[in-house]
XYZ file of N, CA and C in Angstrom:
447
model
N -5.906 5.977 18.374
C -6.017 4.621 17.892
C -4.618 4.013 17.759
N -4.662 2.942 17.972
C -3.476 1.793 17.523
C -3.725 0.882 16.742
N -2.985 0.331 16.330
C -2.962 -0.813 15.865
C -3.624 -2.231 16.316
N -3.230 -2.150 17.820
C -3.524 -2.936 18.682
C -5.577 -2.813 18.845
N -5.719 -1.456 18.999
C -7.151 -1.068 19.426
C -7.829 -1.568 17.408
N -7.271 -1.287 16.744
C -7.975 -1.507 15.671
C -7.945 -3.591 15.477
N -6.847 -3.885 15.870
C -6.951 -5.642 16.115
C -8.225 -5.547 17.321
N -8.475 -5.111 18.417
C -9.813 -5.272 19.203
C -10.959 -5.028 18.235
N -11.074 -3.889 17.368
C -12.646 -4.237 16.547
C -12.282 -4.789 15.504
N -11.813 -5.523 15.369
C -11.185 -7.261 14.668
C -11.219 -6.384 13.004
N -11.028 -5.193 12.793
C -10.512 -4.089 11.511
C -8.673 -5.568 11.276
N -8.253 -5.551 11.951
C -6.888 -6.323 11.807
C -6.944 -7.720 12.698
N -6.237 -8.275 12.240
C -5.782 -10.156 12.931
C -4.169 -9.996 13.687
N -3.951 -10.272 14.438
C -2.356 -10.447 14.976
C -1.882 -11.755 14.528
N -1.280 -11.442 13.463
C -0.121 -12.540 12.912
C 0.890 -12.695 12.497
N 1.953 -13.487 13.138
C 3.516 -13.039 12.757
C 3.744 -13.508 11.812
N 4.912 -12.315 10.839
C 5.842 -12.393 9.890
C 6.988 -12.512 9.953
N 7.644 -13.424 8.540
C 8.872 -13.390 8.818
C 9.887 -12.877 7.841
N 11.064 -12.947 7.608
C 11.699 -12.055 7.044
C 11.675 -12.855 5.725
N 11.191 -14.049 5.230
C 10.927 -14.380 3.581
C 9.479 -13.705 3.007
N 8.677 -13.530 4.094
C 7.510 -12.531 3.780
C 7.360 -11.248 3.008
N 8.241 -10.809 4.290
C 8.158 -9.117 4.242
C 9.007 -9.420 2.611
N 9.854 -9.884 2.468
C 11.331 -9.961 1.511
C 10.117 -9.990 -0.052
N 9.413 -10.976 0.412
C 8.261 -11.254 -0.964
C 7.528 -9.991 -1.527
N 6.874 -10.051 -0.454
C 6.370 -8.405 -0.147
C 6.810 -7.308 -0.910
N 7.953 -7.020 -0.446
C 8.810 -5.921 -1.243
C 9.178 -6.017 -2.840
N 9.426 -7.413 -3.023
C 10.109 -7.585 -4.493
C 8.857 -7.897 -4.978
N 7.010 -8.213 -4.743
C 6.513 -7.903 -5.864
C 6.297 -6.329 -5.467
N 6.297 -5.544 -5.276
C 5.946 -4.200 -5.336
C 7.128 -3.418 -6.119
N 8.148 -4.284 -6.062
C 9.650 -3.886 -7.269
C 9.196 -4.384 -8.233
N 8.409 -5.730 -8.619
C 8.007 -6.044 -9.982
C 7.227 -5.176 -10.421
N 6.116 -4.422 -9.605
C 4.877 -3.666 -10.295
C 5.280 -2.537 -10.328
N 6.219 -2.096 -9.534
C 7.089 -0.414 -10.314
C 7.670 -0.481 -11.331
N 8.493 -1.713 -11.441
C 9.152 -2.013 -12.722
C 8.309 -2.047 -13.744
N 6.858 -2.588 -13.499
C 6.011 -2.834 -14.787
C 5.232 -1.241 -14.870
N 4.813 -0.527 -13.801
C 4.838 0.994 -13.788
C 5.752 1.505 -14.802
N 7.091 1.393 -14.757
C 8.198 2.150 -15.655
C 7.794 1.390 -17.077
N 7.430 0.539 -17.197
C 7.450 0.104 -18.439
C 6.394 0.707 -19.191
N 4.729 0.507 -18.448
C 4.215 1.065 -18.669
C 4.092 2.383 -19.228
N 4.717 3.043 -18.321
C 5.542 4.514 -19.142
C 5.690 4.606 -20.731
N 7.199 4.093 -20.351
C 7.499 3.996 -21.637
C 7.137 3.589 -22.701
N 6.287 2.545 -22.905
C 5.494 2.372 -24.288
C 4.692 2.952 -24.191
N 3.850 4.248 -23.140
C 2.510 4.869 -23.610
C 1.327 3.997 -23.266
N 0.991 3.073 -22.357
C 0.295 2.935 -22.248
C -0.459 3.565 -21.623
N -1.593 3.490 -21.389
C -3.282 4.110 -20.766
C -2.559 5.005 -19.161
N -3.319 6.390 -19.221
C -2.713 6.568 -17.938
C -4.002 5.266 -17.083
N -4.598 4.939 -16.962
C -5.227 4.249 -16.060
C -4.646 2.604 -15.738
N -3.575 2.403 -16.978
C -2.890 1.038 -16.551
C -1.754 1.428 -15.658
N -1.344 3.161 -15.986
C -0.111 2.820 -15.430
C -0.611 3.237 -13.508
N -1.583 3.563 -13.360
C -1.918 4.283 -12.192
C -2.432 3.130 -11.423
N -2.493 1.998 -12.007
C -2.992 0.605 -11.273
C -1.529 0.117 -11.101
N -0.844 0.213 -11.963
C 0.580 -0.640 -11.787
C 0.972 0.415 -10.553
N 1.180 1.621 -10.487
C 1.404 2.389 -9.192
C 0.584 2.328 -7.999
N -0.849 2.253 -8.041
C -1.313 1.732 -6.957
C -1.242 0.576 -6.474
N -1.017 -0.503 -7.490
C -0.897 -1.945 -6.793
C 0.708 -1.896 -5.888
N 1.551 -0.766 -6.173
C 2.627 -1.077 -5.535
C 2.992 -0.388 -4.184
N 2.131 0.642 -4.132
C 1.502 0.963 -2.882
C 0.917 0.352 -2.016
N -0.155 -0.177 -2.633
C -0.814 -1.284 -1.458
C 0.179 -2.340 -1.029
N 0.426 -2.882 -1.862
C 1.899 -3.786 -1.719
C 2.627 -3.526 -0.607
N 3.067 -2.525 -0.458
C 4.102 -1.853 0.591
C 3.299 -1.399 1.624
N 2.409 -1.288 1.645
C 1.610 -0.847 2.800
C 1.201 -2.289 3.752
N 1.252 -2.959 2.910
C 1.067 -4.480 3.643
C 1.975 -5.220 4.366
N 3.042 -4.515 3.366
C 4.528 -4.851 3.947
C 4.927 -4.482 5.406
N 4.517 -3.285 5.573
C 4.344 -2.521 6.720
C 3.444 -3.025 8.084
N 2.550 -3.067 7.295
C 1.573 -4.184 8.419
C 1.924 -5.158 8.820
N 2.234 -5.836 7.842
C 2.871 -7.533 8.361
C 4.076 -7.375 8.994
N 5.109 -6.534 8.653
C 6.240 -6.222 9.429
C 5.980 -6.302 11.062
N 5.129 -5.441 11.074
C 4.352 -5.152 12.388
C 3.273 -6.280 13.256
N 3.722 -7.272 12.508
C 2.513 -8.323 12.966
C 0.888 -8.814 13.031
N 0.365 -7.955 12.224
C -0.971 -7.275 11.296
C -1.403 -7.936 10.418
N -2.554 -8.547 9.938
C -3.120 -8.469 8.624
C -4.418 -7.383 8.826
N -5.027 -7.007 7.781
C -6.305 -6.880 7.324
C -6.986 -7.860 7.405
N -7.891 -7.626 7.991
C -9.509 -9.222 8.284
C -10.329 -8.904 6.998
N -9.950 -10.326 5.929
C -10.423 -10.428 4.945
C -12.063 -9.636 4.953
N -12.487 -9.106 3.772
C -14.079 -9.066 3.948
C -14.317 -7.448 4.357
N -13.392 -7.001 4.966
C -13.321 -5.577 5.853
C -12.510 -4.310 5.324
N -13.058 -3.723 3.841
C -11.925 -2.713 2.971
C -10.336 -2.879 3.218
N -10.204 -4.054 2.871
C -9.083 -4.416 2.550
C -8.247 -3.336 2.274
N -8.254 -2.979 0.984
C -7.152 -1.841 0.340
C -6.836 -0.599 1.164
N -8.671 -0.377 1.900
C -8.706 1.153 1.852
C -7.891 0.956 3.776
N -7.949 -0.154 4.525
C -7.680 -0.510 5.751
C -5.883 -0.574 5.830
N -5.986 -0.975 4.875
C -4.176 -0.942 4.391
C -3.341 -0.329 4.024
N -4.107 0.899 3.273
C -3.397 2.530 3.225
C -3.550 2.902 4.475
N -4.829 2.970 5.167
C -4.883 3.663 6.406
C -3.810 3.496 7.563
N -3.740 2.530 7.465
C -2.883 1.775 8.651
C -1.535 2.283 8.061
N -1.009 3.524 7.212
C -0.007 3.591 7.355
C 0.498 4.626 8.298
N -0.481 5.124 9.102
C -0.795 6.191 9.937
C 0.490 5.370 11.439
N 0.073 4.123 10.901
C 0.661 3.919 12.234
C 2.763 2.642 11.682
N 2.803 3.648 10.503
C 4.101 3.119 9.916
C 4.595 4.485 9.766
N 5.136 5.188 8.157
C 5.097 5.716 7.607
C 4.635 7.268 7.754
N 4.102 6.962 7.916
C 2.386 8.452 7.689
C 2.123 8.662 9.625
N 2.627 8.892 10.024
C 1.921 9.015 11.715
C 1.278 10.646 11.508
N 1.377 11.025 10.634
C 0.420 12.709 10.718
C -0.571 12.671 9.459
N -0.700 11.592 8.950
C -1.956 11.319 8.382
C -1.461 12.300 7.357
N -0.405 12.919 6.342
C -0.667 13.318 5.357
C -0.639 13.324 4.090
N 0.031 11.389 3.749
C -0.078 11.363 2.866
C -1.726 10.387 2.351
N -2.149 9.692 3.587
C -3.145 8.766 3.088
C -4.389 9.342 2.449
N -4.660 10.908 3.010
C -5.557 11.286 1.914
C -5.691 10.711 0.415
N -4.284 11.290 0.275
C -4.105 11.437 -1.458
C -3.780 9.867 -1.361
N -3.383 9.297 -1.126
C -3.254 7.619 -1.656
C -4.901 7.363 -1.168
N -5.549 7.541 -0.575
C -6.903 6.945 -0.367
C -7.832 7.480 -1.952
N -7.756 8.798 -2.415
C -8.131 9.392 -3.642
C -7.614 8.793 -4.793
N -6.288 8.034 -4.816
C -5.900 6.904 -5.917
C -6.897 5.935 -5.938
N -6.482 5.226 -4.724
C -7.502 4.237 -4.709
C -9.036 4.297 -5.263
N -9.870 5.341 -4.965
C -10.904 5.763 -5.483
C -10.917 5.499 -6.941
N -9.525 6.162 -7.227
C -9.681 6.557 -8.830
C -9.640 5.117 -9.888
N -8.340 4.818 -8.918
C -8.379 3.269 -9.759
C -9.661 2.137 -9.352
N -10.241 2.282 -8.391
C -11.623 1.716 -8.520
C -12.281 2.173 -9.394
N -12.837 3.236 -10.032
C -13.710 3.926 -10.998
C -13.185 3.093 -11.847
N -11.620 3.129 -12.658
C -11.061 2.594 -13.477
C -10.952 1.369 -13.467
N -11.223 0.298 -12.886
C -10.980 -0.908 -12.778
C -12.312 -1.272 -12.922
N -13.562 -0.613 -12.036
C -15.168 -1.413 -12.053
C -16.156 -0.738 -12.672
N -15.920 0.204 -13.090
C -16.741 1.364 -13.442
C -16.985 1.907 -14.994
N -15.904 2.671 -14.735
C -15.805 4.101 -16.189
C -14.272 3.983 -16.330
N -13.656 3.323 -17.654
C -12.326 3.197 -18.178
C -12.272 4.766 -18.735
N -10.857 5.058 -18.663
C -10.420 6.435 -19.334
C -10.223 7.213 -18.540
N -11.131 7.810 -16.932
C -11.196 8.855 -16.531
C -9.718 9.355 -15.893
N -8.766 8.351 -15.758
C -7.316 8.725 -15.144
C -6.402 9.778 -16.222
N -6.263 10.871 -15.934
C -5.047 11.938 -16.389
C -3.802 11.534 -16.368
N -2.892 11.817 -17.374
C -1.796 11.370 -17.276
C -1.032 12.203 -16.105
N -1.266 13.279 -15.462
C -0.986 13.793 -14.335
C -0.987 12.587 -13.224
N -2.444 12.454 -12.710
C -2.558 11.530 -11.693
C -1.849 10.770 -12.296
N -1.530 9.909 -12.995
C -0.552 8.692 -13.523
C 0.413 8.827 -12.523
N 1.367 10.132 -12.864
C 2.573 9.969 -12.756
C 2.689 10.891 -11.396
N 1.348 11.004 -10.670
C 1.763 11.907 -9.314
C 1.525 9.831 -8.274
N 0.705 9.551 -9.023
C 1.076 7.988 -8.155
C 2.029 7.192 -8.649
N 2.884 6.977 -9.950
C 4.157 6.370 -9.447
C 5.095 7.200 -8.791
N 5.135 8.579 -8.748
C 6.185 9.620 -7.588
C 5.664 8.796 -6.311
N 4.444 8.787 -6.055
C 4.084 8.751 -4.890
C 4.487 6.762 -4.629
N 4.552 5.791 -5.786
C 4.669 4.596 -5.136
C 6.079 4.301 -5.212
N 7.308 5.312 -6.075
C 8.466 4.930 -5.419
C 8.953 5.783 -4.082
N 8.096 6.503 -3.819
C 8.220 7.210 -2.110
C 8.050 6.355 -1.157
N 6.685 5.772 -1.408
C 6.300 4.986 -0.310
C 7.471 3.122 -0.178
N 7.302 2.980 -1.284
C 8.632 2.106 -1.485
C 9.568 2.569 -0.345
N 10.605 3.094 -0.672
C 11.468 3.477 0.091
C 11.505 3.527 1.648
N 10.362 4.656 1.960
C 9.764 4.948 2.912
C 9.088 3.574 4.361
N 8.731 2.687 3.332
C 8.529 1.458 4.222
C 9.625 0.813 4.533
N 10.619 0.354 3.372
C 11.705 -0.225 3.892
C 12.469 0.639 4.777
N 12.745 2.138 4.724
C 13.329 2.328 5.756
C 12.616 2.294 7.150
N 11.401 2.547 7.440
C 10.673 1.906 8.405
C 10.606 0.499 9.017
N 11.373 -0.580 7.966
C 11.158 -1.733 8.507
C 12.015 -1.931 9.020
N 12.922 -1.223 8.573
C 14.946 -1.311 8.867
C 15.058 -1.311 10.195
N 14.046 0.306 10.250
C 13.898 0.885 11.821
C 13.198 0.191 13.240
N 12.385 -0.506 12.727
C 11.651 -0.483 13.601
C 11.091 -1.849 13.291
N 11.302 -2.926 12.577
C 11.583 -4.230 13.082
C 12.723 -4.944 11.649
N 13.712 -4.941 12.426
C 15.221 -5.111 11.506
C 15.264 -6.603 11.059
N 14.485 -7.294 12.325
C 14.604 -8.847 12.313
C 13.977 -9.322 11.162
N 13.108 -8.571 9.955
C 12.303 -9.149 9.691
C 12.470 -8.584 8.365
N 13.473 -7.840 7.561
C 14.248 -7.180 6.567
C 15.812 -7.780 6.451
């Protein structure tokens, strides 16, 4: 699969980005780590802080997409289409989207479902995991479209 083949079963739209985008992109996913760390530190809920870490994941995963000229086609698992697709950024051996696809899960339970069930473990194995992916995209964007960073 590509990117391209997943824009044919209309899973993605081809639309260009530009470098105030991607730039947006990145600095809210620096606001919601920042509010991640804060979170921390006063003790709040592991399930607030595991949303402030997943929202900054998805964040960056979008970043990635759009870098690439990509959206997600509204209506069509948005979130879960937008981790995936980091297979073709980031992740080309598929091993971290498992475990970011199992966040996602979790913070759905926690967001529509059943409040509480997040461990302060998982908490803090998804902000490790959303200042990785942080990083990890921008140096991908650096790489592999510069024009637009």
């Amino acid at each position: 699969m590509s990117l391209e083949s997943w824009a044919d079963n209309r899973w993605l739209e081809r639309r260009a980005a530009d470098r105030e985008e991607i730039s947006r992109l990145l600095a809210t996913a620096d606001g919601h780590l920042d509010d991640y760390r804060k979170a921390v530190a006063s003790e709040m809920s592991a399930d607030a802080q595991l949303s402030l870490a997943y929202d900054a994941i998805r964040i960056c995963s979008t970043a990635a997409l759009r870098a690439a000229g990509y959206r997600v086609v509204r209506g069509n698992n948005e979130h879960y289409r937008t981790l995936d697709a980091l297979e073709f950024s980031i992740d080309p051996g598929r091993k971290l989207i498992a475990t970011l696809d199992a966040l996602r899960r979790k913070r759905n339970t926690g967001a529509y479902d059943d409040y509480g069930l997040v461990s302060q473990g998982e908490a803090d194995q998804a902000g490790r995991l959303a200042e990785e992916v942080r990083v990890e995209v921008e140096r991908w964007i650096r790489k592999n479209h510069a024009d637009k960073i």
